[in-house]
């Protein structure tokens, strides 16, 4: 069988990791993300070029890893991103049926967005979603748009509800990525602000582990019936309190980092307990192989070498 042709939309922390999860060279197209009105035509043109360049018998994979929104992003900005995704899906629906028949779309979604106001953790894919911010509402709106397109256009879809993603390539200017922020505080001596209590529980997954799970999920989704969308929680399966995370950083560095609790930041949309347990395709969970100490060491090493962003 011909290897899939891949287009990875969004080349941030996750997108770059998904790109290197396989040995091929994914299709690339420039998208002016700062201008939503121009982004949709660019995506339409990119989609046409992607399909045209792929081998006629090759499965098609599109991985949507784009998005700058975080839990504190204003609603209008969040839903501008949602509208761009909907515009892209409209173009997908216009593809010839033969191309739609070989297309699988993966969407990077969010555990925090989906379950921030949910009760009774650990959360599974069967837990009713309960967003606590415009960010979460936007992620769920994107999931719903993808589901509707999968059903009406006969494509296959895989939604990865990702826990707390981290890695050496974290964008420190995005108001996200607690591990990278704390690591930088240890290295520079500049205080890091923590806006939630230290007993807050999170599941941290290393970038390459998440990418491996998403790539494997896309491959498996391609074998499901047309019109099917599969939702899976993508995480390490290990809950860690922020206090324990801070202690582990101190153990690795053998000194205390400066932390400011509260710090005037925005903790809206943040749940105290985001423990999860995936029940969908659980065999993929074995791909989360990077231990937290190993991942933290890689973040420190990258920041020391100047490889980290920010």
C-alpha atoms as one frame of an Amber mdcrd trajectory, in Angstrom:
protein
   0.000   0.000   0.000   1.244   3.494  -0.848   2.366   5.548   2.145   0.033
   8.399   3.119   0.632  11.882   1.799   0.628  14.280   4.760  -0.157  17.960
   5.167   0.490  19.325   8.657  -1.275  22.638   9.147   0.395  24.651  11.905
   4.062  24.192  12.728   4.241  25.069  16.395   5.338  22.672  19.132   2.881
  19.940  18.127   2.971  20.439  14.378   6.745  20.155  14.223   6.619  16.997
  16.347   3.959  15.424  14.098   6.090  16.307  11.071   9.087  14.412  12.421
   7.043  11.448  13.659   7.539   9.799  10.274  10.448   9.819   7.843   8.578
  11.394   4.914   8.590  15.059   3.889   5.108  16.471   4.498   3.461  18.887
   2.086   3.834  22.522   3.117   1.891  25.669   2.238   2.189  29.222   3.562
  -0.873  30.473   5.451  -1.203  34.124   6.636  -2.599  33.308  10.076  -2.584
  36.952  11.197  -5.240  37.728   8.551  -8.223  35.358   8.869  -9.779  36.714
   5.665  -6.667  35.731   3.724  -6.057  32.489   5.621  -9.081  30.654   4.200
  -8.213  31.261   0.511  -4.624  30.212   1.257  -5.883  27.003   2.856  -8.185
  26.354  -0.102  -5.258  26.769  -2.496  -3.061  24.614  -0.286  -5.665  21.858
  -0.204  -5.933  21.803  -3.982  -2.141  21.676  -4.349  -1.814  18.965  -1.703
  -4.295  16.686  -3.434  -2.810  17.382  -6.864   0.740  16.569  -5.729  -0.175
  13.322  -3.945   0.012   9.977  -5.692  -3.451   9.092  -7.057  -3.666   5.955
  -4.921  -2.102   7.418  -1.756  -4.150   7.881   1.415  -4.391  11.563   2.357
  -3.768  12.821   5.900  -4.364  16.399   7.012  -3.247  17.193  10.558  -4.757
  20.420  11.917  -2.286  21.559  14.590  -2.849  25.290  14.147  -4.093  27.776
  16.730  -2.761  30.493  19.015  -5.697  30.710  21.428  -5.304  29.910  25.149
  -7.835  29.849  27.997  -7.662  33.628  28.491  -7.992  34.536  24.791 -11.001
  36.799  24.042 -14.015  35.073  22.533 -13.877  36.976  19.250 -10.270  35.897
  18.682 -11.044  32.277  19.534 -13.983  32.118  17.163 -12.054  33.827  14.392
  -9.821  30.723  14.515 -12.912  28.508  14.527 -14.239  30.293  11.429 -10.954
  29.703   9.592 -11.227  25.983  10.367 -14.831  25.933   9.178 -13.759  27.645
   5.966 -11.144  24.962   5.424 -13.709  22.220   6.010 -16.014  23.813   3.464
 -13.232  23.414   0.908 -12.763  19.785   1.964 -16.448  19.123   1.332 -16.025
  20.360  -2.252 -13.318  17.834  -3.116 -14.203  15.075  -5.585 -15.655  12.029
  -3.879 -12.657   9.882  -4.806 -10.372  12.246  -2.901 -12.693  12.527   0.079
 -12.792   8.719   0.209  -9.036   8.582   0.927  -8.874  11.572   3.284  -8.413
  11.471   7.065  -8.339  14.715   9.039  -6.886  14.896  12.545  -7.715  17.781
  14.846  -5.608  18.773  17.848  -8.152  19.555  20.551  -7.814  20.022  24.309
  -8.601  18.069  27.464  -8.596  21.316  29.436 -10.922  22.937  26.950 -13.325
  20.001  26.932 -13.491  19.173  30.658 -12.526  22.284  32.650 -15.957  22.516
  34.280 -16.664  18.776  34.356 -17.171  16.862  37.601 -15.864  13.552  38.905
 -12.412  12.984  37.417 -10.698  11.036  36.005 -12.354  12.067  32.757 -12.790
   9.711  29.839 -14.054  10.114  26.288 -17.502   9.246  27.682 -17.488  12.163
  30.153 -19.936  14.880  29.061 -17.953  17.904  27.917 -18.135  21.006  30.079
 -16.031  23.959  28.879 -15.239  26.825  31.251 -13.962  29.387  28.754 -14.389
  30.638  25.223 -11.261  28.647  24.405 -12.979  25.405  25.409 -16.163  26.354
  23.578 -14.107  27.062  20.490 -12.326  23.714  20.607 -15.632  21.892  20.950
 -17.112  23.948  18.097 -14.218  22.803  15.911 -14.814  19.188  16.938 -18.493
  19.516  16.041 -17.703  21.128  12.687 -15.339  18.264  11.882 -17.918  15.669
  12.914 -20.551  17.248  10.674 -18.140  17.391   7.727 -17.030  13.791   8.257
 -20.623  12.612   8.202 -21.802  14.758   5.277 -18.688  14.559   3.088 -17.736
  10.960   3.837 -14.254  11.619   5.175 -12.639  10.026   8.215 -11.611  12.054
  11.254  -9.561  11.671  14.415  -9.783  14.167  17.294  -6.914  14.173  19.774
  -7.985  15.751  23.053  -4.496  16.486  24.307  -3.535  16.965  27.940  -0.746
  19.416  28.874   1.744  19.318  26.015   5.358  20.212  26.709   8.771  19.961
  25.109  11.912  21.867  24.136  10.158  23.812  21.390   7.522  25.455  23.595
   6.676  29.019  22.559   7.337  31.015  25.734   5.492  33.997  24.293   2.164
  32.145  24.122   1.227  32.409  27.821   1.263  28.630  27.916   3.682  25.870
  28.796   4.200  25.835  32.558   7.102  23.396  32.387   9.098  25.580  30.017
   8.310  28.704  32.051   9.434  27.046  35.286  12.557  25.691  33.605  13.470
  29.155  32.384  12.973  30.518  35.899  15.461  27.935  37.207  17.993  28.859
  34.548  17.643  32.649  34.643  16.691  33.291  38.271  13.717  35.371  37.111
  10.522  34.496  39.023   7.857  32.430  37.304   4.219  33.211  38.062   1.903
  30.306  38.874  -1.735  31.342  38.685  -3.349  28.213  40.147  -2.892  26.346
  43.474   0.069  24.003  43.832  -2.246  21.020  44.378  -3.700  21.498  40.868
  -3.460  18.166  39.015  -2.371  17.938  35.386  -1.312  15.216  32.959   1.863
  16.238  31.079   2.681  14.604  27.753   5.938  15.070  25.895   5.652  16.518
  22.386   7.053  13.507  20.504   4.879  11.072  22.452   1.754  13.060  21.589
   2.838  13.193  17.947   3.390   9.445  17.839  -0.081   8.846  19.249  -1.648
  11.249  16.762   0.152   9.668  13.806  -0.899   6.211  14.944  -4.437   7.452
  15.518  -4.614   8.869  12.004  -3.440   5.561  10.544  -6.052   3.641  12.505
  -8.797   6.152  11.718  -8.073   5.589   8.016  -9.361   2.016   8.442 -12.722
   3.060   9.922 -15.861   3.444   7.798 -16.303   6.672   5.836 -18.114   9.343
   7.808 -16.611   8.206  11.134 -15.000  10.545  13.671 -13.046   9.029  16.562
 -12.268  11.060  19.692  -9.365   9.994  21.907  -7.709  11.520  24.954  -3.992
  11.849  24.235  -1.955  12.008  27.428   0.615  10.227  29.548  -1.950   8.730
  31.898   0.005  10.061  34.896  -1.396  12.930  36.961   1.110  15.244  38.646
   0.403  18.155  40.973   2.071  21.443  40.201   3.740  21.216  43.615   5.228
  17.830  42.703   6.339  19.225  39.359   8.124  22.086  41.105   9.790  19.604
  43.477  10.976  17.456  40.561  12.477  20.507  38.866  14.275  21.381  42.093
  15.583  17.832  42.378  16.929  17.878  38.842  18.560  21.295  39.201  19.561
  20.821  42.874  18.352  24.311  43.703  15.114  26.226  44.140  13.590  28.259
  41.333  11.801  31.528  42.000   8.012  31.146  41.917   5.324  33.781  42.489
   1.925  32.339  43.369  -0.961  34.276  41.865   1.092  37.000  40.301  -1.909
  38.868  38.946  -2.339  36.416  36.088  -5.546  35.102  34.557  -6.606  31.678
  35.829 -10.030  31.688  34.162 -10.966  28.402  32.559  -8.495  26.430  34.683
  -9.700  23.301  36.496  -8.102  22.088  39.723  -8.204  18.416  38.726  -7.706
  17.263  35.132  -6.939  13.593  35.678  -7.875  11.519  32.626  -8.174   7.905
  31.572  -8.551   7.064  27.907 -10.897   4.232  26.979 -10.612   4.632  23.217
  -7.893   2.670  21.392  -5.975   2.219  24.675  -3.177   0.315  22.932  -1.961
   3.666  21.556  -1.268   4.836  25.110   1.897   2.708  25.152   3.422   5.308
  22.796   3.653   7.740  25.720   7.126   6.517  26.649   8.933   9.635  27.898
   9.128   9.860  31.687   8.629  13.250  33.274  12.249  13.479  34.556  13.549
  12.610  31.080  11.295  15.177  29.435  12.246  17.868  31.944  15.931  17.140
  31.316  15.402  17.637  27.578  13.663  20.972  28.173  16.541  22.158  30.386
  19.126  20.972  27.859  17.386  22.797  25.003  17.094  26.024  26.978  20.746
  25.846  28.009  21.757  25.423  24.367  19.530  28.258  23.242  17.305  25.944
  21.219  14.098  26.826  23.071  11.835  29.505  21.662  11.562  32.744  23.608
